[in-house]
mmCIF file of C-alpha atoms and ligand atoms in Angstrom:
data_model
loop_
_atom_site.group_PDB
_atom_site.id
_atom_site.type_symbol
_atom_site.label_atom_id
_atom_site.label_comp_id
_atom_site.label_asym_id
_atom_site.label_seq_id
_atom_site.Cartn_x
_atom_site.Cartn_y
_atom_site.Cartn_z
ATOM 1 C CA UNK A 23 25.521 -2.040 0.415
ATOM 2 C CA UNK A 24 28.741 -1.060 2.090
ATOM 3 C CA UNK A 25 28.420 1.646 4.690
ATOM 4 C CA UNK A 26 30.173 4.800 3.695
ATOM 5 C CA UNK A 27 32.010 6.944 6.187
ATOM 6 C CA UNK A 28 32.657 10.299 4.593
ATOM 7 C CA UNK A 29 35.808 11.687 6.164
ATOM 8 C CA UNK A 30 37.247 15.184 5.718
ATOM 9 C CA UNK A 31 39.474 14.119 2.851
ATOM 10 C CA UNK A 32 36.551 12.777 0.819
ATOM 11 C CA UNK A 33 34.432 15.834 1.548
ATOM 12 C CA UNK A 34 37.300 18.185 0.676
ATOM 13 C CA UNK A 35 37.960 16.277 -2.542
ATOM 14 C CA UNK A 36 34.280 16.481 -3.420
ATOM 15 C CA UNK A 37 34.212 20.227 -2.806
ATOM 16 C CA UNK A 38 37.354 20.725 -4.883
ATOM 17 C CA UNK A 39 36.615 18.356 -7.810
ATOM 18 C CA UNK A 40 32.802 18.005 -7.796
ATOM 19 C CA UNK A 41 32.964 14.207 -7.528
ATOM 20 C CA UNK A 42 34.369 11.298 -5.557
ATOM 21 C CA UNK A 43 35.043 7.793 -6.873
ATOM 22 C CA UNK A 44 35.191 4.708 -4.615
ATOM 23 C CA UNK A 45 36.037 1.158 -5.610
ATOM 24 C CA UNK A 46 33.730 -0.679 -3.193
ATOM 25 C CA UNK A 47 30.073 0.136 -2.605
ATOM 26 C CA UNK A 48 27.826 -2.766 -3.681
ATOM 27 C CA UNK A 49 28.888 -6.165 -2.344
ATOM 28 C CA UNK A 50 29.936 -8.620 -5.058
ATOM 29 C CA UNK A 51 27.222 -11.144 -4.042
ATOM 30 C CA UNK A 52 24.434 -8.739 -5.016
ATOM 31 C CA UNK A 53 25.830 -7.578 -8.340
ATOM 32 C CA UNK A 54 24.820 -10.598 -10.445
ATOM 33 C CA UNK A 55 21.288 -10.511 -9.008
ATOM 34 C CA UNK A 56 20.856 -6.862 -9.974
ATOM 35 C CA UNK A 57 22.282 -7.473 -13.457
ATOM 36 C CA UNK A 58 19.807 -10.330 -13.972
ATOM 37 C CA UNK A 59 17.005 -7.769 -13.627
ATOM 38 C CA UNK A 60 18.072 -5.801 -16.695
ATOM 39 C CA UNK A 61 16.813 -8.113 -19.429
ATOM 40 C CA UNK A 62 13.270 -8.601 -18.056
ATOM 41 C CA UNK A 63 13.005 -4.877 -17.316
ATOM 42 C CA UNK A 64 13.929 -3.861 -20.860
ATOM 43 C CA UNK A 65 11.556 -6.554 -22.144
ATOM 44 C CA UNK A 66 8.740 -4.878 -20.222
ATOM 45 C CA UNK A 67 8.386 -7.548 -17.541
ATOM 46 C CA UNK A 68 7.737 -5.462 -14.463
ATOM 47 C CA UNK A 69 7.685 -7.350 -11.157
ATOM 48 C CA UNK A 70 5.454 -4.757 -9.456
ATOM 49 C CA UNK A 71 3.165 -4.397 -12.470
ATOM 50 C CA UNK A 72 4.069 -0.693 -12.691
ATOM 51 C CA UNK A 73 5.770 0.767 -15.773
ATOM 52 C CA UNK A 74 8.798 2.952 -15.189
ATOM 53 C CA UNK A 75 8.369 6.676 -15.956
ATOM 54 C CA UNK A 76 10.693 6.488 -18.972
ATOM 55 C CA UNK A 77 11.662 3.415 -20.928
ATOM 56 C CA UNK A 78 13.584 4.389 -24.012
ATOM 57 C CA UNK A 79 14.756 1.051 -25.377
ATOM 58 C CA UNK A 80 12.776 -2.086 -26.095
ATOM 59 C CA UNK A 81 14.054 -5.556 -27.005
ATOM 60 C CA UNK A 82 13.546 -6.604 -30.648
ATOM 61 C CA UNK A 83 12.381 -3.090 -31.502
ATOM 62 C CA UNK A 84 15.163 -0.569 -31.042
ATOM 63 C CA UNK A 85 18.706 -0.511 -32.512
ATOM 64 C CA UNK A 86 21.117 -2.753 -30.579
ATOM 65 C CA UNK A 87 23.992 -0.257 -30.564
ATOM 66 C CA UNK A 88 22.550 2.449 -28.322
ATOM 67 C CA UNK A 89 22.723 3.027 -24.590
ATOM 68 C CA UNK A 90 19.529 1.677 -23.066
ATOM 69 C CA UNK A 91 17.895 3.673 -20.315
ATOM 70 C CA UNK A 92 14.984 3.267 -17.940
ATOM 71 C CA UNK A 93 14.048 6.082 -15.547
ATOM 72 C CA UNK A 94 12.409 5.195 -12.258
ATOM 73 C CA UNK A 95 12.987 1.475 -12.452
ATOM 74 C CA UNK A 96 12.444 1.533 -8.659
ATOM 75 C CA UNK A 97 8.699 1.649 -9.312
ATOM 76 C CA UNK A 98 8.891 -1.543 -11.379
ATOM 77 C CA UNK A 99 11.399 -3.662 -9.515
ATOM 78 C CA UNK A 100 11.944 -4.149 -5.785
ATOM 79 C CA UNK A 101 15.616 -5.143 -5.947
ATOM 80 C CA UNK A 102 16.463 -2.040 -7.979
ATOM 81 C CA UNK A 103 14.462 -0.044 -5.414
ATOM 82 C CA UNK A 104 16.423 -1.502 -2.509
ATOM 83 C CA UNK A 105 19.621 -0.049 -3.998
ATOM 84 C CA UNK A 106 18.605 3.261 -5.560
ATOM 85 C CA UNK A 107 16.460 4.160 -2.527
ATOM 86 C CA UNK A 108 18.996 2.999 0.069
ATOM 87 C CA UNK A 109 19.479 5.283 3.058
ATOM 88 C CA UNK A 110 23.272 5.035 2.689
ATOM 89 C CA UNK A 111 22.907 6.652 -0.750
ATOM 90 C CA UNK A 112 20.622 9.359 0.657
ATOM 91 C CA UNK A 113 22.897 10.057 3.613
ATOM 92 C CA UNK A 114 26.040 10.320 1.491
ATOM 93 C CA UNK A 115 24.320 12.650 -1.001
ATOM 94 C CA UNK A 116 22.998 14.867 1.807
ATOM 95 C CA UNK A 117 26.326 15.000 3.640
ATOM 96 C CA UNK A 118 28.314 15.803 0.511
ATOM 97 C CA UNK A 119 25.910 18.619 -0.398
ATOM 98 C CA UNK A 120 25.376 19.752 3.183
ATOM 99 C CA UNK A 121 21.623 19.141 2.992
ATOM 100 C CA UNK A 122 19.359 18.124 5.889
ATOM 101 C CA UNK A 123 18.169 15.093 3.971
ATOM 102 C CA UNK A 124 17.691 13.603 0.515
ATOM 103 C CA UNK A 125 14.802 12.489 -1.675
ATOM 104 C CA UNK A 126 15.060 10.493 -4.850
ATOM 105 C CA UNK A 127 13.972 12.676 -7.757
ATOM 106 C CA UNK A 128 14.689 10.018 -10.389
ATOM 107 C CA UNK A 129 16.674 6.845 -10.921
ATOM 108 C CA UNK A 130 18.343 5.449 -14.044
ATOM 109 C CA UNK A 131 18.924 1.880 -15.121
ATOM 110 C CA UNK A 132 21.661 2.182 -17.743
ATOM 111 C CA UNK A 133 22.940 -0.484 -20.099
ATOM 112 C CA UNK A 134 25.673 0.235 -22.634
ATOM 113 C CA UNK A 135 26.305 -2.927 -24.685
ATOM 114 C CA UNK A 136 29.472 -3.572 -26.728
ATOM 115 C CA UNK A 137 29.412 -0.945 -29.495
ATOM 116 C CA UNK A 138 26.851 1.049 -27.498
ATOM 117 C CA UNK A 139 26.729 4.705 -28.478
ATOM 118 C CA UNK A 140 27.421 7.874 -26.526
ATOM 119 C CA UNK A 141 25.569 9.962 -23.987
ATOM 120 C CA UNK A 142 26.089 13.689 -24.545
ATOM 121 C CA UNK A 143 27.817 15.862 -21.973
ATOM 122 C CA UNK A 144 25.333 17.555 -19.660
ATOM 123 C CA UNK A 145 24.747 18.837 -16.119
ATOM 124 C CA UNK A 146 22.114 16.855 -14.195
ATOM 125 C CA UNK A 147 20.627 19.848 -12.359
ATOM 126 C CA UNK A 148 19.975 21.576 -15.693
ATOM 127 C CA UNK A 149 16.992 19.247 -16.164
ATOM 128 C CA UNK A 150 15.200 20.101 -12.916
ATOM 129 C CA UNK A 151 14.351 23.807 -13.199
ATOM 130 C CA UNK A 152 10.873 22.696 -12.057
ATOM 131 C CA UNK A 153 12.014 22.286 -8.463
ATOM 132 C CA UNK A 154 13.288 24.756 -5.856
ATOM 133 C CA UNK A 155 16.198 24.790 -5.223
ATOM 134 C CA UNK A 156 17.443 23.819 -8.681
ATOM 135 C CA UNK A 157 20.131 21.414 -7.552
ATOM 136 C CA UNK A 158 20.901 17.717 -7.642
ATOM 137 C CA UNK A 159 23.326 15.121 -6.373
ATOM 138 C CA UNK A 160 23.987 11.858 -8.192
ATOM 139 C CA UNK A 161 25.147 8.445 -7.002
ATOM 140 C CA UNK A 162 26.262 6.279 -9.949
ATOM 141 C CA UNK A 163 26.715 2.600 -9.034
ATOM 142 C CA UNK A 164 28.544 0.417 -11.514
ATOM 143 C CA UNK A 165 27.625 -3.240 -11.966
ATOM 144 C CA UNK A 166 30.543 -4.005 -14.308
ATOM 145 C CA UNK A 167 34.258 -3.270 -14.350
ATOM 146 C CA UNK A 168 34.649 0.022 -16.184
ATOM 147 C CA UNK A 169 37.485 1.440 -18.252
ATOM 148 C CA UNK A 170 37.758 4.217 -20.809
ATOM 149 C CA UNK A 171 37.189 1.546 -23.519
ATOM 150 C CA UNK A 172 33.811 0.494 -22.067
ATOM 151 C CA UNK A 173 32.555 4.054 -22.615
ATOM 152 C CA UNK A 174 32.532 4.734 -18.912
ATOM 153 C CA UNK A 175 31.177 7.847 -17.246
ATOM 154 C CA UNK A 176 33.574 10.769 -17.499
ATOM 155 C CA UNK A 177 33.807 14.049 -15.602
ATOM 156 C CA UNK A 178 35.370 17.450 -16.119
ATOM 157 C CA UNK A 179 37.200 18.031 -12.870
ATOM 158 C CA UNK A 180 36.108 21.226 -11.091
ATOM 159 C CA UNK A 181 33.311 22.003 -13.580
ATOM 160 C CA UNK A 182 30.707 22.078 -10.779
ATOM 161 C CA UNK A 183 32.040 25.590 -10.134
ATOM 162 C CA UNK A 184 31.143 26.810 -13.633
ATOM 163 C CA UNK A 185 27.472 27.586 -12.974
ATOM 164 C CA UNK A 186 24.432 25.986 -14.585
ATOM 165 C CA UNK A 187 23.577 26.151 -18.293
ATOM 166 C CA UNK A 188 20.188 25.290 -19.807
ATOM 167 C CA UNK A 189 20.236 21.793 -21.380
ATOM 168 C CA UNK A 190 21.333 21.885 -25.030
ATOM 169 C CA UNK A 191 22.065 19.338 -27.758
ATOM 170 C CA UNK A 192 21.267 15.647 -28.039
ATOM 171 C CA UNK A 193 21.411 13.500 -24.904
ATOM 172 C CA UNK A 194 21.138 10.052 -26.564
ATOM 173 C CA UNK A 195 23.817 8.998 -29.096
ATOM 174 C CA UNK A 196 25.150 12.377 -30.332
ATOM 175 C CA UNK A 197 27.862 12.069 -32.994
ATOM 176 C CA UNK A 198 30.237 14.230 -30.918
ATOM 177 C CA UNK A 199 29.284 13.635 -27.290
ATOM 178 C CA UNK A 200 31.575 16.421 -26.064
ATOM 179 C CA UNK A 201 30.217 19.039 -28.465
ATOM 180 C CA UNK A 202 28.205 21.094 -25.933
ATOM 181 C CA UNK A 203 31.042 20.919 -23.416
ATOM 182 C CA UNK A 204 33.555 22.214 -25.984
ATOM 183 C CA UNK A 205 31.239 25.044 -27.051
ATOM 184 C CA UNK A 206 30.804 26.112 -23.426
ATOM 185 C CA UNK A 207 34.516 25.774 -22.590
ATOM 186 C CA UNK A 208 35.611 27.805 -25.600
ATOM 187 C CA UNK A 209 33.102 30.561 -24.952
ATOM 188 C CA UNK A 210 34.034 30.771 -21.281
ATOM 189 C CA UNK A 211 37.740 30.167 -21.592
ATOM 190 C CA UNK A 212 37.780 26.966 -19.522
ATOM 191 C CA UNK A 213 40.454 24.252 -19.567
ATOM 192 C CA UNK A 214 39.147 20.692 -19.703
ATOM 193 C CA UNK A 215 40.609 18.188 -17.252
ATOM 194 C CA UNK A 216 38.722 14.972 -18.052
ATOM 195 C CA UNK A 217 38.606 12.063 -15.599
ATOM 196 C CA UNK A 218 37.299 8.602 -16.574
ATOM 197 C CA UNK A 219 35.453 6.690 -13.857
ATOM 198 C CA UNK A 220 37.389 3.415 -13.914
ATOM 199 C CA UNK A 221 36.141 1.152 -11.125
ATOM 200 C CA UNK A 222 35.605 -2.563 -10.499
ATOM 201 C CA UNK A 223 32.019 -3.869 -10.542
ATOM 202 C CA UNK A 224 30.381 -2.638 -7.333
ATOM 203 C CA UNK A 225 32.256 0.668 -7.404
ATOM 204 C CA UNK A 226 30.558 4.033 -7.092
ATOM 205 C CA UNK A 227 30.924 7.646 -8.146
ATOM 206 C CA UNK A 228 29.094 10.581 -6.562
ATOM 207 C CA UNK A 229 28.822 13.834 -8.489
ATOM 208 C CA UNK A 230 27.482 17.331 -7.963
ATOM 209 C CA UNK A 231 24.449 18.314 -10.043
ATOM 210 C CA UNK A 232 26.444 21.062 -11.794
ATOM 211 C CA UNK A 233 29.199 18.644 -12.871
ATOM 212 C CA UNK A 234 29.714 18.404 -16.643
ATOM 213 C CA UNK A 235 29.705 14.688 -17.553
ATOM 214 C CA UNK A 236 28.889 12.253 -20.337
ATOM 215 C CA UNK A 237 30.176 9.017 -21.849
ATOM 216 C CA UNK A 238 31.713 7.767 -25.092
ATOM 217 C CA UNK A 239 31.185 4.696 -27.284
ATOM 218 C CA UNK A 240 31.731 1.275 -25.718
ATOM 219 C CA UNK A 241 34.547 0.023 -27.954
ATOM 220 C CA UNK A 242 35.111 -3.068 -25.794
ATOM 221 C CA UNK A 243 33.414 -6.458 -26.102
ATOM 222 C CA UNK A 244 31.914 -6.133 -22.600
ATOM 223 C CA UNK A 245 28.558 -4.867 -21.409
ATOM 224 C CA UNK A 246 28.542 -1.844 -19.114
ATOM 225 C CA UNK A 247 25.615 -1.532 -16.696
ATOM 226 C CA UNK A 248 24.899 0.954 -13.924
ATOM 227 C CA UNK A 249 22.099 1.970 -11.593
ATOM 228 C CA UNK A 250 21.895 5.620 -10.632
ATOM 229 C CA UNK A 251 20.156 7.644 -7.917
ATOM 230 C CA UNK A 252 19.526 11.333 -8.587
ATOM 231 C CA UNK A 253 18.745 13.103 -5.305
ATOM 232 C CA UNK A 254 17.447 16.515 -4.264
ATOM 233 C CA UNK A 255 17.197 18.078 -0.788
ATOM 234 C CA UNK A 256 14.489 16.526 1.401
ATOM 235 C CA UNK A 257 12.749 19.929 1.622
ATOM 236 C CA UNK A 258 12.814 20.663 -2.138
ATOM 237 C CA UNK A 259 9.531 21.983 -3.571
ATOM 238 C CA UNK A 260 7.856 22.222 -6.943
ATOM 239 C CA UNK A 261 8.590 25.487 -8.750
ATOM 240 C CA UNK A 262 5.296 27.309 -9.347
ATOM 241 C CA UNK A 263 5.922 28.179 -13.006
ATOM 242 C CA UNK A 264 9.082 26.578 -14.445
ATOM 243 C CA UNK A 265 8.363 23.639 -16.748
ATOM 244 C CA UNK A 266 11.673 22.903 -18.467
ATOM 245 C CA UNK A 267 13.865 19.808 -18.546
ATOM 246 C CA UNK A 268 12.074 16.717 -17.291
ATOM 247 C CA UNK A 269 9.012 18.597 -15.956
ATOM 248 C CA UNK A 270 6.802 17.093 -18.659
ATOM 249 C CA UNK A 271 7.320 13.642 -17.128
ATOM 250 C CA UNK A 272 7.520 14.448 -13.427
ATOM 251 C CA UNK A 273 5.504 17.584 -12.669
ATOM 252 C CA UNK A 274 2.315 15.594 -13.098
ATOM 253 C CA UNK A 275 2.980 14.230 -9.597
ATOM 254 C CA UNK A 276 2.322 17.670 -8.066
ATOM 255 C CA UNK A 277 -0.824 17.724 -5.967
ATOM 256 C CA UNK A 278 -3.158 20.638 -6.601
ATOM 257 C CA UNK A 279 -3.094 22.005 -3.073
ATOM 258 C CA UNK A 280 0.599 21.528 -2.252
ATOM 259 C CA UNK A 281 4.056 22.378 -3.582
ATOM 260 C CA UNK A 282 5.705 19.442 -1.716
ATOM 261 C CA UNK A 283 7.285 16.532 -3.605
ATOM 262 C CA UNK A 284 5.005 13.641 -2.513
ATOM 263 C CA UNK A 285 6.906 10.801 -0.808
ATOM 264 C CA UNK A 286 5.030 8.152 -2.777
ATOM 265 C CA UNK A 287 6.562 9.439 -6.038
ATOM 266 C CA UNK A 288 9.786 11.004 -4.708
ATOM 267 C CA UNK A 289 10.883 8.712 -1.837
ATOM 268 C CA UNK A 290 12.626 10.169 1.195
ATOM 269 C CA UNK A 291 15.950 8.316 1.474
ATOM 270 C CA UNK A 292 17.461 9.908 4.558
ATOM 271 C CA UNK A 293 16.913 12.788 6.973
ATOM 272 C CA UNK A 294 19.347 14.198 9.532
ATOM 273 C CA UNK A 295 17.224 13.489 12.614
HETATM 274 O O1 AKG B 312 26.664 6.174 -17.240
HETATM 275 C C1 AKG B 312 26.638 7.063 -18.093
HETATM 276 O O2 AKG B 312 27.094 6.888 -19.199
HETATM 277 C C2 AKG B 312 26.056 8.429 -17.812
HETATM 278 C C3 AKG B 312 25.403 8.534 -16.485
HETATM 279 C C4 AKG B 312 24.865 9.878 -16.162
HETATM 280 O O3 AKG B 312 24.717 10.755 -16.984
HETATM 281 C C5 AKG B 312 24.516 10.151 -14.776
HETATM 282 O O4 AKG B 312 24.591 9.225 -13.949
HETATM 283 O O5 AKG B 312 24.145 11.281 -14.447
#
């Protein structure tokens, strides 16, 4: 992974727009190896013998034209782990958000085949009301060249300053993937400045947990794959009572006598000292 020096310009751009996009992050040599992991993973062949926490698409079972997603592939595959849990990812997330450190709250292994359907617009932090503070920072690493036609990730510039809304609408394959965004924008009188993340394979985008984002249909004849790290501050804690969003899947890792996020389930990626 290419070391990332965050200068003032990048940090200022992040604060202004809610995201930064860089063309080079994963070295070309590694990309094919990571992509080769996708098929066995979605076929349920897990190198470590551990199932991921979410696995929403199975070969020969589910429709071919949807976006395939695994959450916490790091538990099942060591190469995926070496990227999504990399300290460079944790450091960049912490520095952009001005945190003292970062933990991985969840990863995604995403595969949008040709014709693959949409992912609805959402804000990542909306799904983690079960932690304090309710925040998030995402590092999205692309394994393929992306363009608007491949149904790439898209952002609404500056929308990280619009506050946090509870999650609404379909996440997987909604007919109109911008529906919730449009409802919110109309109600709150917001203009939409949409930016498509168009990067070569190995490129990266970092976004704030309040950023409105989603992705359209892959109308190209190319596969689009990405691995994603969703981070929270290293000192984040379980919320005592909130159980919304993804709590059903992840709050089970809370130990009875502690409100800390255990390192064995939420790995520490980087800490300031
Ligand atoms: O790659 C995509 O289409 C969406 C990714 C996403 O929602 C995220 O990384 O938070």
